[in-house]
mmCIF file of C-alpha atoms in Angstrom:
data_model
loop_
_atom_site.group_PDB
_atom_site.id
_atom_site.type_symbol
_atom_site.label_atom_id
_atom_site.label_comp_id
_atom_site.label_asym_id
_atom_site.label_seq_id
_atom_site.Cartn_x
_atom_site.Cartn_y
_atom_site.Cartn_z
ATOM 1 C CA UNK A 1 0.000 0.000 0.000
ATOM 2 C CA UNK A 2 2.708 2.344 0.545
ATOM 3 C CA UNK A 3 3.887 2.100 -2.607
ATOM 4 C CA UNK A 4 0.456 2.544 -4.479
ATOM 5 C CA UNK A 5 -0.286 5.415 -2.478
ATOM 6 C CA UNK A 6 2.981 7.004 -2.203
ATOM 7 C CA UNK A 7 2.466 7.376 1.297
ATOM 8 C CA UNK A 8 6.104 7.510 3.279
ATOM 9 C CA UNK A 9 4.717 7.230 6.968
ATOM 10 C CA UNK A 10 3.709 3.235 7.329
ATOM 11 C CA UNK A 11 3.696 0.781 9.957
ATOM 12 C CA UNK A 12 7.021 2.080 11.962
ATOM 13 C CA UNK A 13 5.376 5.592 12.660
ATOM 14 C CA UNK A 14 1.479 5.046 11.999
ATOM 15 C CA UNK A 15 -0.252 8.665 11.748
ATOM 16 C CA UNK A 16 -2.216 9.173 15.253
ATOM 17 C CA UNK A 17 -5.549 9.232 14.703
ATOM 18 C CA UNK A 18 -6.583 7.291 17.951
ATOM 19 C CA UNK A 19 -5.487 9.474 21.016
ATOM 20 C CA UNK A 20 -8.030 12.775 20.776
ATOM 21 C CA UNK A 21 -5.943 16.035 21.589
ATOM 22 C CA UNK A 22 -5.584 19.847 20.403
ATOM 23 C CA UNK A 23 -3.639 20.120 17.320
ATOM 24 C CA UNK A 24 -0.513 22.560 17.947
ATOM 25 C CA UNK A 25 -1.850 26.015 17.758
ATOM 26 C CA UNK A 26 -0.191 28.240 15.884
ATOM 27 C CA UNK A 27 2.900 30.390 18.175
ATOM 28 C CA UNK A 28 2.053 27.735 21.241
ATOM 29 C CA UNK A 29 6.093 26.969 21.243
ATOM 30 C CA UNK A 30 6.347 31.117 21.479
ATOM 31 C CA UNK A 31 3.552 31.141 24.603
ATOM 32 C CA UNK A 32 5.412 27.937 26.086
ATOM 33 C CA UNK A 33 8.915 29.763 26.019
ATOM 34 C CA UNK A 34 7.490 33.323 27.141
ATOM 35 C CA UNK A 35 5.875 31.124 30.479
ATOM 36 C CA UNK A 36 9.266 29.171 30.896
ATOM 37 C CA UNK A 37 11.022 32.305 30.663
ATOM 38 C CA UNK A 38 8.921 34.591 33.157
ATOM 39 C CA UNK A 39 9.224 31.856 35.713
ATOM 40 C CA UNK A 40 13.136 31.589 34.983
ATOM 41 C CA UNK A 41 13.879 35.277 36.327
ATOM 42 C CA UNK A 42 10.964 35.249 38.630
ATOM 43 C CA UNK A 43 12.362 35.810 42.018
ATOM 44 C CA UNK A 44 9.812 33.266 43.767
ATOM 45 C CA UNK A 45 11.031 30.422 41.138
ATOM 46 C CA UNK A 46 13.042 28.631 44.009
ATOM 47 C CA UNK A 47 9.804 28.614 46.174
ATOM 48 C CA UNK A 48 7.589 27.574 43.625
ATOM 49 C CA UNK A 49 9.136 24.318 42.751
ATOM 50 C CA UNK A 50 9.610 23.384 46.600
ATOM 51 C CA UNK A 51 6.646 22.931 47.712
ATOM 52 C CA UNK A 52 2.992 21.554 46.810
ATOM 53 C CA UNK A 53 0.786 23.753 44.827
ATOM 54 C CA UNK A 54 -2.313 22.511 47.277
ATOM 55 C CA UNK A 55 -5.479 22.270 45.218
ATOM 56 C CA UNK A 56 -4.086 25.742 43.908
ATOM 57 C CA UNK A 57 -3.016 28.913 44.786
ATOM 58 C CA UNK A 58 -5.420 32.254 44.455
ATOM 59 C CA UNK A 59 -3.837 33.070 41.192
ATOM 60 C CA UNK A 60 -4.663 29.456 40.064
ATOM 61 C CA UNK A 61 -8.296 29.683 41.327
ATOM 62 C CA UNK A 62 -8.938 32.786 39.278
ATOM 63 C CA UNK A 63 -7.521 31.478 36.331
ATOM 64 C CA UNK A 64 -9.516 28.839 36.826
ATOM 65 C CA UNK A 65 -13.035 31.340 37.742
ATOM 66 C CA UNK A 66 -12.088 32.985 33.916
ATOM 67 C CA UNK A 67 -11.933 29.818 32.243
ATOM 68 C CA UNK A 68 -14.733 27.661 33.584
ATOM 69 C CA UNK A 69 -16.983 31.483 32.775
ATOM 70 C CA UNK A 70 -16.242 31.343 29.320
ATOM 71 C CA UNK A 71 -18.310 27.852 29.497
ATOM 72 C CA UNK A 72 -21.071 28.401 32.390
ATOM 73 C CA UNK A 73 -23.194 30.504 32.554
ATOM 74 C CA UNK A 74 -22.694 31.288 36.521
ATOM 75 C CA UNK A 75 -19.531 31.507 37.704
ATOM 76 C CA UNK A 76 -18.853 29.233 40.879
ATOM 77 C CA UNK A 77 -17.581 31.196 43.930
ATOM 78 C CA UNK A 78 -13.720 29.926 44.599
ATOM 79 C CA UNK A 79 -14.522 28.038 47.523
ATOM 80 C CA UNK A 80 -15.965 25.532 45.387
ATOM 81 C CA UNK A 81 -13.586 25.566 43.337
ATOM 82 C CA UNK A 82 -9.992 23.569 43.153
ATOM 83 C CA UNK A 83 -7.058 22.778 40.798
ATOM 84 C CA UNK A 84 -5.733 19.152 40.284
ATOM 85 C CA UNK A 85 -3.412 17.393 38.237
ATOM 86 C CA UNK A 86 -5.427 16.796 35.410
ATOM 87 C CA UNK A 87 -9.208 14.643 34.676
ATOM 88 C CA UNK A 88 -7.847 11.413 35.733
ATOM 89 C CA UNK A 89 -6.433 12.524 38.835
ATOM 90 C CA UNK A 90 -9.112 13.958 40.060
ATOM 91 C CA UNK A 91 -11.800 11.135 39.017
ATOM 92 C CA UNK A 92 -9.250 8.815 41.332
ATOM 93 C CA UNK A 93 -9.999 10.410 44.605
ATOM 94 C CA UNK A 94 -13.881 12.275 43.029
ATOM 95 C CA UNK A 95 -15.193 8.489 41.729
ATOM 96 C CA UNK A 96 -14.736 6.768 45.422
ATOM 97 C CA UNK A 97 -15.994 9.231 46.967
ATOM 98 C CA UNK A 98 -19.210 10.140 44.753
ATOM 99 C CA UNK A 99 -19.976 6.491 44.710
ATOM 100 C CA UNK A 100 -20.119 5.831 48.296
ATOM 101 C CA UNK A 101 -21.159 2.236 50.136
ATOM 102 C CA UNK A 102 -22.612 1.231 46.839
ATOM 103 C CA UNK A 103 -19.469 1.005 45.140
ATOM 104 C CA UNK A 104 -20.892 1.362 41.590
ATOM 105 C CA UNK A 105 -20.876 4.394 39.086
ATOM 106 C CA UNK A 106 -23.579 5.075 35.889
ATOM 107 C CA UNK A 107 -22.150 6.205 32.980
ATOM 108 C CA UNK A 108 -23.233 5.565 29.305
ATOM 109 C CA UNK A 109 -22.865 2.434 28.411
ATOM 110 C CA UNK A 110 -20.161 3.954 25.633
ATOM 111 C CA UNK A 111 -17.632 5.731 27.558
ATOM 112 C CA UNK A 112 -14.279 7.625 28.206
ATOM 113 C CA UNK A 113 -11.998 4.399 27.981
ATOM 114 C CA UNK A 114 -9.732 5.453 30.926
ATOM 115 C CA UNK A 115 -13.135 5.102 33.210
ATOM 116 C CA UNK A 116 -13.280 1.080 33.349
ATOM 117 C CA UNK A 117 -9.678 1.045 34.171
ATOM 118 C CA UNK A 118 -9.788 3.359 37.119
ATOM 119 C CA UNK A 119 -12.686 1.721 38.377
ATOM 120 C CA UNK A 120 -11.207 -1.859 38.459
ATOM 121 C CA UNK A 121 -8.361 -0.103 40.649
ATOM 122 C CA UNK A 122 -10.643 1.445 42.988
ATOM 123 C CA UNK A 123 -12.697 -1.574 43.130
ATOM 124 C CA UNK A 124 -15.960 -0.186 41.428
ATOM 125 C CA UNK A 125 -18.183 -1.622 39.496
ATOM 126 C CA UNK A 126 -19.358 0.680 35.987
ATOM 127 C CA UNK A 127 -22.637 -0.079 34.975
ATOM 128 C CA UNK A 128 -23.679 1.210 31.582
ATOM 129 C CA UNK A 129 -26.998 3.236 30.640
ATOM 130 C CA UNK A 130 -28.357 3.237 27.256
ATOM 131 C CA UNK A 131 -27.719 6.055 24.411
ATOM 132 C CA UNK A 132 -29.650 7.112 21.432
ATOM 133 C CA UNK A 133 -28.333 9.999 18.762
ATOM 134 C CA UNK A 134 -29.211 12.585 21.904
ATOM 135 C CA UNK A 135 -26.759 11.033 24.500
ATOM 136 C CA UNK A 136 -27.966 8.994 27.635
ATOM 137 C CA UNK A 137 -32.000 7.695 27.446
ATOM 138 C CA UNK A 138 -33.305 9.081 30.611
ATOM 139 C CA UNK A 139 -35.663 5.650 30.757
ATOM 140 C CA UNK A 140 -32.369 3.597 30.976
ATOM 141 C CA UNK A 141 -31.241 5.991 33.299
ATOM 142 C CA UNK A 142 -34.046 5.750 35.740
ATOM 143 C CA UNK A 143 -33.972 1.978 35.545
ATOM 144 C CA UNK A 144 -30.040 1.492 36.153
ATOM 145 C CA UNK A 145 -30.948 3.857 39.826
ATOM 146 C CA UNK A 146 -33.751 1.396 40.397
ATOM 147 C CA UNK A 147 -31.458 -1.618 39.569
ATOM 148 C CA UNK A 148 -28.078 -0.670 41.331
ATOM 149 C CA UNK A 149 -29.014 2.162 43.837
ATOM 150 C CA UNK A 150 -26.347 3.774 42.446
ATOM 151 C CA UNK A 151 -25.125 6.906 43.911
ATOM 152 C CA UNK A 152 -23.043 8.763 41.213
ATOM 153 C CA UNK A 153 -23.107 9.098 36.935
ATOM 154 C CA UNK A 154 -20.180 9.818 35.139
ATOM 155 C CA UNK A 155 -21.274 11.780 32.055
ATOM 156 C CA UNK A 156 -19.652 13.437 29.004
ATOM 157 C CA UNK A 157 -22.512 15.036 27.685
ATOM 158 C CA UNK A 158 -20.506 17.962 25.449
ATOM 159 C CA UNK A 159 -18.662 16.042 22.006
ATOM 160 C CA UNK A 160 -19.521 12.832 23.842
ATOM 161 C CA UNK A 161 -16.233 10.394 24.087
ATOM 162 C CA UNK A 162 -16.393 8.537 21.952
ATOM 163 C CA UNK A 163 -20.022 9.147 19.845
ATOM 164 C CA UNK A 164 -18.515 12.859 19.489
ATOM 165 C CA UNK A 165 -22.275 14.065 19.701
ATOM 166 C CA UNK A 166 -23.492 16.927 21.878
ATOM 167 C CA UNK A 167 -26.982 16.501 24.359
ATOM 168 C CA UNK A 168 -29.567 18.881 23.640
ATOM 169 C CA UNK A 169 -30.672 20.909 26.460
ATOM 170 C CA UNK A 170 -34.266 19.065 26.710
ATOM 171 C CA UNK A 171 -32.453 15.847 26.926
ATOM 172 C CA UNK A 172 -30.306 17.493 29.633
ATOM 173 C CA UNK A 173 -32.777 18.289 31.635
ATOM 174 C CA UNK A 174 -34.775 14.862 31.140
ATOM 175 C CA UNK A 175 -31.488 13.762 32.912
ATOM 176 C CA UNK A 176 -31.317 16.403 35.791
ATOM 177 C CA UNK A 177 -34.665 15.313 36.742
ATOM 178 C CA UNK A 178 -34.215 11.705 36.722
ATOM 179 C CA UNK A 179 -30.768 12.017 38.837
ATOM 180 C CA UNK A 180 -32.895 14.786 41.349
ATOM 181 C CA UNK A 181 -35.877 12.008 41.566
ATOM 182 C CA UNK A 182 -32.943 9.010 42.805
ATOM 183 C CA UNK A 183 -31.059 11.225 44.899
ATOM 184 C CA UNK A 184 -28.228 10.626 41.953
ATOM 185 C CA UNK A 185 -24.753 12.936 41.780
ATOM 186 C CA UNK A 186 -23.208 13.871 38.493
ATOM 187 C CA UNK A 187 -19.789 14.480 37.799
ATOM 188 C CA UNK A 188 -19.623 16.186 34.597
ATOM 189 C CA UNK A 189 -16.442 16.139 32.366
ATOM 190 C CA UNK A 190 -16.308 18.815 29.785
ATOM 191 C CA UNK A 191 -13.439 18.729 28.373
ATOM 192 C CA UNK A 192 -13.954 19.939 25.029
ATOM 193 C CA UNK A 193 -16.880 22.467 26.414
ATOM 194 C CA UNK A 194 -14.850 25.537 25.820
ATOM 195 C CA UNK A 195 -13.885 24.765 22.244
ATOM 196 C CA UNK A 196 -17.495 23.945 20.979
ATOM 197 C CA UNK A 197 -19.593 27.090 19.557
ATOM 198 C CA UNK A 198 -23.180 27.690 20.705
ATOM 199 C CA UNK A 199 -23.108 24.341 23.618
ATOM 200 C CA UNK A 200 -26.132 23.780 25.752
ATOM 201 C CA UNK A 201 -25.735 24.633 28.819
ATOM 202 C CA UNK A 202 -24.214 22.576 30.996
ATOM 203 C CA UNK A 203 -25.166 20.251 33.829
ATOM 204 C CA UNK A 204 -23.508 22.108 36.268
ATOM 205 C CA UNK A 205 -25.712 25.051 35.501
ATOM 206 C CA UNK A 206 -28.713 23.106 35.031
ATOM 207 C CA UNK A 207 -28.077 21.228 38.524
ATOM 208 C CA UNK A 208 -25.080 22.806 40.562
ATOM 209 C CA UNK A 209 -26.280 21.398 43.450
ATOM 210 C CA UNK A 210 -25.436 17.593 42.688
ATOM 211 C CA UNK A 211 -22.600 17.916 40.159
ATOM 212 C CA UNK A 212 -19.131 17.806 40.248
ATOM 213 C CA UNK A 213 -17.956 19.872 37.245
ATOM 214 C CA UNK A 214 -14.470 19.077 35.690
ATOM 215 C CA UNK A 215 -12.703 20.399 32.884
ATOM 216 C CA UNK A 216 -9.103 19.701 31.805
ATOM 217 C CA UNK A 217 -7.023 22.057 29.830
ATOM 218 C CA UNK A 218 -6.171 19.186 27.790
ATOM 219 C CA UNK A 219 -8.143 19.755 24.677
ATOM 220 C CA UNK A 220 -8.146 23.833 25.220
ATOM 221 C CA UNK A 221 -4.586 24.251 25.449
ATOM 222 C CA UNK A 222 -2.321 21.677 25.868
ATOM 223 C CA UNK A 223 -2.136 17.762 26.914
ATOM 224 C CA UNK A 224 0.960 18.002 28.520
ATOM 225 C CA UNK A 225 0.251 20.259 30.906
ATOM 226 C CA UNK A 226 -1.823 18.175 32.844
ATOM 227 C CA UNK A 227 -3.925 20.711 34.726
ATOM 228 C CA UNK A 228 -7.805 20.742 35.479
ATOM 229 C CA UNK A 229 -10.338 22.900 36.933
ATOM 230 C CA UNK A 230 -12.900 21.112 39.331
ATOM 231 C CA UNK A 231 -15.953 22.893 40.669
ATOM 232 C CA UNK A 232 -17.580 21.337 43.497
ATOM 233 C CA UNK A 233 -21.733 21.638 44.141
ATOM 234 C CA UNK A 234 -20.673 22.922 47.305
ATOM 235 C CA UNK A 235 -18.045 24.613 49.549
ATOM 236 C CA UNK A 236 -19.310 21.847 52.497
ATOM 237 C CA UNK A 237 -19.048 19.095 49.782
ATOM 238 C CA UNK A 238 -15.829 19.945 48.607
ATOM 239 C CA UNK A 239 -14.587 20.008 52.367
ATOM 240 C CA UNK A 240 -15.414 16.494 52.709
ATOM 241 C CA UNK A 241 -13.694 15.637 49.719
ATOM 242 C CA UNK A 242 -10.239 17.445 50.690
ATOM 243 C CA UNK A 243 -10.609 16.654 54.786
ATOM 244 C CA UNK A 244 -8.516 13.111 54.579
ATOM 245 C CA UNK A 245 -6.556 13.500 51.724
ATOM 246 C CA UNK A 246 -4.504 16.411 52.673
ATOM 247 C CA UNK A 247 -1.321 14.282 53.041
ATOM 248 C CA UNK A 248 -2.373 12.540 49.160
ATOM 249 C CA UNK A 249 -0.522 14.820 46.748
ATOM 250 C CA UNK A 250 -0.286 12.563 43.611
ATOM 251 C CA UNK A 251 -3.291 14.619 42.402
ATOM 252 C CA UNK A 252 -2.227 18.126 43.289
ATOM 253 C CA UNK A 253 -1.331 19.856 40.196
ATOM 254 C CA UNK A 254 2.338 20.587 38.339
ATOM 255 C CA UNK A 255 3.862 23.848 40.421
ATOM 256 C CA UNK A 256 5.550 24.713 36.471
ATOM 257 C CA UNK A 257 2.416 23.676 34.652
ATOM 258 C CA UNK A 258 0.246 25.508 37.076
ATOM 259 C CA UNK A 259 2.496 28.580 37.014
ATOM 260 C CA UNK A 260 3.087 28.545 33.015
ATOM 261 C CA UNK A 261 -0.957 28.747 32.566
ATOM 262 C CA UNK A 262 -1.579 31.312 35.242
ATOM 263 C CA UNK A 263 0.667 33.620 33.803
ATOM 264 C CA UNK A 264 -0.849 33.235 30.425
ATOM 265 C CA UNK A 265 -4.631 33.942 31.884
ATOM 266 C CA UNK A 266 -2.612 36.962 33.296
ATOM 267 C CA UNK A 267 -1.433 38.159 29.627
ATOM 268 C CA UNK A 268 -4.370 36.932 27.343
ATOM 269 C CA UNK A 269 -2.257 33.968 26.289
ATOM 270 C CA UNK A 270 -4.879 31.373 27.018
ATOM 271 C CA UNK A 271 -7.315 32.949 24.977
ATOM 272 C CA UNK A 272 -4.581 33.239 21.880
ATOM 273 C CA UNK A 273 -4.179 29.782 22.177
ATOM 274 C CA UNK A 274 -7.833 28.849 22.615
ATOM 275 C CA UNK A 275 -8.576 31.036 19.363
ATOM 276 C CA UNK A 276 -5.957 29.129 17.344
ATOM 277 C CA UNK A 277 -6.280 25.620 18.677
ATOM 278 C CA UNK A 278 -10.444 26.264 17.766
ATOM 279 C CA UNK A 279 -9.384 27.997 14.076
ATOM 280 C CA UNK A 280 -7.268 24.862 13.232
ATOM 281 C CA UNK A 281 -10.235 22.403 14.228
ATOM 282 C CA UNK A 282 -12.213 23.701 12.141
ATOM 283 C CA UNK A 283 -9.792 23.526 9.262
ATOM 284 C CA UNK A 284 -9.404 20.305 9.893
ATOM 285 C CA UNK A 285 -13.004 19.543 9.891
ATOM 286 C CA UNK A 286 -13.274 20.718 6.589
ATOM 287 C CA UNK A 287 -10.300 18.519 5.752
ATOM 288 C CA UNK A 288 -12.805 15.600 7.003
ATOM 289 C CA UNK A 289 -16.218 16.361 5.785
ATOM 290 C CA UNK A 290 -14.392 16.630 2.167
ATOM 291 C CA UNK A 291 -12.661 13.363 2.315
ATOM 292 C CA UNK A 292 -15.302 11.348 4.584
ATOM 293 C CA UNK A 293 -18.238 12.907 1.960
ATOM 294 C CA UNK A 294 -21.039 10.003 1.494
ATOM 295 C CA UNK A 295 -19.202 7.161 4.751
ATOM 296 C CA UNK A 296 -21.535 7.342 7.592
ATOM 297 C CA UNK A 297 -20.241 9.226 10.165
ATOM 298 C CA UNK A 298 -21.111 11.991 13.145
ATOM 299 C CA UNK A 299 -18.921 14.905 14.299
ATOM 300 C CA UNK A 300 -19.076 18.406 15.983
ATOM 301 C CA UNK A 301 -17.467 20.851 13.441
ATOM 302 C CA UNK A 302 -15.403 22.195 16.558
ATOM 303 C CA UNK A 303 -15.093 18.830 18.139
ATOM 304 C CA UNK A 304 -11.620 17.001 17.949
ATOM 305 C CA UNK A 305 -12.492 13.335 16.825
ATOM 306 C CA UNK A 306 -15.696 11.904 14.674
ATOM 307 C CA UNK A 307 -17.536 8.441 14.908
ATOM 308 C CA UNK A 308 -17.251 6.210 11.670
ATOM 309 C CA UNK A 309 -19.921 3.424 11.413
ATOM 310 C CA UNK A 310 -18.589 0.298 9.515
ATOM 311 C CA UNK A 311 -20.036 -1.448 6.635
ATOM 312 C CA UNK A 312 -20.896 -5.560 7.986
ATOM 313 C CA UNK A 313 -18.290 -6.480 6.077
ATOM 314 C CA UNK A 314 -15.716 -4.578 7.843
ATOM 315 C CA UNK A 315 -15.854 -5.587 12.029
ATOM 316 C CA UNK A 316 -14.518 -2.720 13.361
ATOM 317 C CA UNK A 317 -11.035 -4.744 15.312
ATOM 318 C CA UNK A 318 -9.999 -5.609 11.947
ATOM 319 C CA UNK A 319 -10.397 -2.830 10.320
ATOM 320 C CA UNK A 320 -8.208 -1.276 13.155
ATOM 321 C CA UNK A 321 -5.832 -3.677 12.793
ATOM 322 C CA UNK A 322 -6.005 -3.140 8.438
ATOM 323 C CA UNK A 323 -5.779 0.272 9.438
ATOM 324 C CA UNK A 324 -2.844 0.449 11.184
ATOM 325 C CA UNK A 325 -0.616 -2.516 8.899
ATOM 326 C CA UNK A 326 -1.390 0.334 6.076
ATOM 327 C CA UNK A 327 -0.408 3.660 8.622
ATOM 328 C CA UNK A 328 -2.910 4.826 10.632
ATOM 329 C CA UNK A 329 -3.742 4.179 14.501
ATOM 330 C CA UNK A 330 -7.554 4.784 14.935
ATOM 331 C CA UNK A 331 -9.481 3.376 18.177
ATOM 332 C CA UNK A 332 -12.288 0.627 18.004
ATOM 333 C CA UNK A 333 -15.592 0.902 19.596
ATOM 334 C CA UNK A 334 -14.870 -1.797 21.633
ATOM 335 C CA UNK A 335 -12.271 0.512 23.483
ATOM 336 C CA UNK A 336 -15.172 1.955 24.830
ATOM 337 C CA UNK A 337 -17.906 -0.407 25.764
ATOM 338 C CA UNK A 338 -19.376 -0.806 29.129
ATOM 339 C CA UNK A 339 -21.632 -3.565 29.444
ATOM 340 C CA UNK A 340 -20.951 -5.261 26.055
ATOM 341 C CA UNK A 341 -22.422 -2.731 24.180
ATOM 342 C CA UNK A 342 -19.918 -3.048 21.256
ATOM 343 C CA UNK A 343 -21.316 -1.379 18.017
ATOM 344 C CA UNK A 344 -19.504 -1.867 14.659
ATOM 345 C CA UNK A 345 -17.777 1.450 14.678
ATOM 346 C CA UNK A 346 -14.463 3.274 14.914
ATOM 347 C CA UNK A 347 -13.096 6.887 16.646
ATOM 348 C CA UNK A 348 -11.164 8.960 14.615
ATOM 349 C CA UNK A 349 -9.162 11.924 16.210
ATOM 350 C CA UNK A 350 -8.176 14.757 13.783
ATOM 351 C CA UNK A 351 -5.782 16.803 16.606
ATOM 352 C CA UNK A 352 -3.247 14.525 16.992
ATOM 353 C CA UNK A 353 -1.238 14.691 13.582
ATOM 354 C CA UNK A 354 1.181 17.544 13.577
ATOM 355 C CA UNK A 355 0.007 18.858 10.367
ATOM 356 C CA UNK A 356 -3.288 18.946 8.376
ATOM 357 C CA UNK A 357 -1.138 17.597 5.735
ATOM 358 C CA UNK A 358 -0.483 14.469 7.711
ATOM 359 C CA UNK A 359 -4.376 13.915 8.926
ATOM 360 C CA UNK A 360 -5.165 14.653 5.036
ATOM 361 C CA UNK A 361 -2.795 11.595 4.205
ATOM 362 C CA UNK A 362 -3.787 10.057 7.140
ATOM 363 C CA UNK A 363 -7.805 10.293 6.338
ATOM 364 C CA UNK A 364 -6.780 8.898 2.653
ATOM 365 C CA UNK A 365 -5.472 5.746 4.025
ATOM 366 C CA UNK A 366 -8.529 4.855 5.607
ATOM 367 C CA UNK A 367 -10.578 5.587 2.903
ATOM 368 C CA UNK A 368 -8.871 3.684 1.036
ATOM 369 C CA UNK A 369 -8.763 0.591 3.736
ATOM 370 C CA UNK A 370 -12.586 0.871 4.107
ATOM 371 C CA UNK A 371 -12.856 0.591 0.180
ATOM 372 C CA UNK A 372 -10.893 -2.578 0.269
ATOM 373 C CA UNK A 373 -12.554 -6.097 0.889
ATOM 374 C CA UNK A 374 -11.076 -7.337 4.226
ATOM 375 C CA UNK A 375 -8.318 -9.968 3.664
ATOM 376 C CA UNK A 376 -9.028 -13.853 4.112
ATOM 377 C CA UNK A 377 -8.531 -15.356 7.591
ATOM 378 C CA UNK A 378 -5.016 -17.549 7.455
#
């Protein structure tokens, strides 16, 4: 295949279509050296990197009030309001503790794919709700409360991961009743909520007093920077969240990272790099809806990946596993499914090639995969 389609990046570096991240905005190694540099002839650098940066400092909190208020529409006060290490961090100490005696956590039945992992460490059980095109079926919902007694739901209800669809408000607030009527908390991860034009609002708005808001700069800014911005439904529950794990600081965030991004709420940076990281998506998207015309897929314009449903003759491991002999690293549904839900489909992420050159070559490949009949079994 490389040779037919004069392709140069096969099999030893596949193009990364499976891991969904920002593609590099344009000047971010300029804004990266500007924050490195401030903190290098900052005269409290010393300081900084010796101690904890404890659920974050004032200047970290207000960074964070700016950034979670370009997505809901009321700003949290800052005492419910903390910075961690990043989604995953947080959800390690958050999921426990949501879940309570019942040891079990909703969520929709297909899901972020770190969530099954993290429960089998905390020794939860995930039990998975039904979707349609509009995100979680409140029915299910109500059902899996009535079933389990569960106390908590994981939802991603903003460029669902990995369906890439968004909730309409009605369906939202289907949700926030069911949830209210079983006594139910939500932690909400919106990690792509800032990027996406026009969202509904958000859970937290809808129901601040039983959800646990979280969103990552991951997708808005950078990966690597592991830094996120939790907003508790209360000052009292966040208390009882932080009261014995004081001495826990594997989820306290980055003192560099942490600086680096509160300096660059302080100069406008952020919102440069928001501006560009949201500019090249939709480039990208364009890139997509051209070279995907007629396949059967569903994405956000602003969102970072898209959901590809497979022809029968295609199951979706081995067209991964085509996919990536011929180039390209993409992510099967199975990656995904809670409760054997396992629909014949793929996730494609469009942020992670370092060029829209490369996800253009990238896209081709797979096109040209799916047009192929799937080779015999040996």
């Amino acid at each position: 295949m490389e040779t037919e389609l004069g392709y140069s990046r096969i099999r030893n570096h596949p193009i990364d279509l499976g891991r969904t991240m920002a593609p590099v905005s344009a000047n971010f190694a300029q804004h990266m050296k500007d924050g490195l540099t401030m903190l290098a002839h900052s005269r409290d650098l010393a300081q900084v990197m010796k101690s904890h940066r404890f659920l974050g400092t004032s200047e970290d909190k207000s960074a964070a009030s700016d950034w979670i208020g370009r997505r809901l529409r009321s700003i949290p006060p800052e005492d419910r309001i903390i910075v961690t290490g990043g989604t995953q961090s947080t959800l390690l100490v958050l999921l426990p503790f949501a879940a309570g005696q019942q040891k079990t956590i909703l969520t929709e039945n297909l899901t972020y794919l770190a969530i099954r992992p993290l429960a089998r460490l905390l020794g939860l059980q995930v039990v998975g709700v039904e979707l349609d095109d509009d995100g979680i079926l409140p029915d299910s919902l109500a059902k899996a409360c009535r079933r389990t007694s569960a106390r908590v739901l994981y939802t991603n209800p903003t460029v669902h991961n990995p369906t890439g669809r968004t909730m309409s408000l009605k369906r939202r607030k289907e949700i926030v009743a069911v949830v209210r009527e079983h006594g139910v908390t939500v932690i909400e991860d919106d990690v792509q909520g800032v990027i996406v034009e026009d969202a509904p609002a958000a859970i937290a708005d809808l129901a601040p007093e039983r959800t646990w808001y979280i969103m990552s700069v991951t997708k808005s800014l950078a990966m690597g920077l592991r830094i996120a911005y939790v907003v508790a439904p209360t000052s009292t529950d966040l208390s009882d969240l932080i009261r014995p794990l004081r001495s826990v600081s594997s989820w306290y965030p980055s003192p560099l990272s942490a600086a680096v991004v509160a300096h660059w709420h302080q100069t406008g940076q952020t919102l440069e790099i928001l501006h560009a990281i949201k500019a090249e998506t939709v480039r990208r998207q364009a890139f997509v809806a051209s070279i995907l015309r007629g396949l059967d897929y569903y994405t956000n314009k602003h969102g970072l990946h898209l959901w590809l449903e497979l022809p029968a003759q295609w199951p979706a491991d081995l067209f991964v596993a085509e996919c990536l002999a011929s180039g390209v690293d993409i992510r099967a549904a199975g990656h995904f499914a809670v409760d054997g839900s396992n629909p014949n489909a793929v996730r494609i992420s469009i942020g992670g090639p370092p060029t829209s050159q490369d996800l253009e070559t990238g896209l081709n490949i797979l096109v040209s995969v799916l047009q192929q009949r799937p080779r015999p079994a040996s």
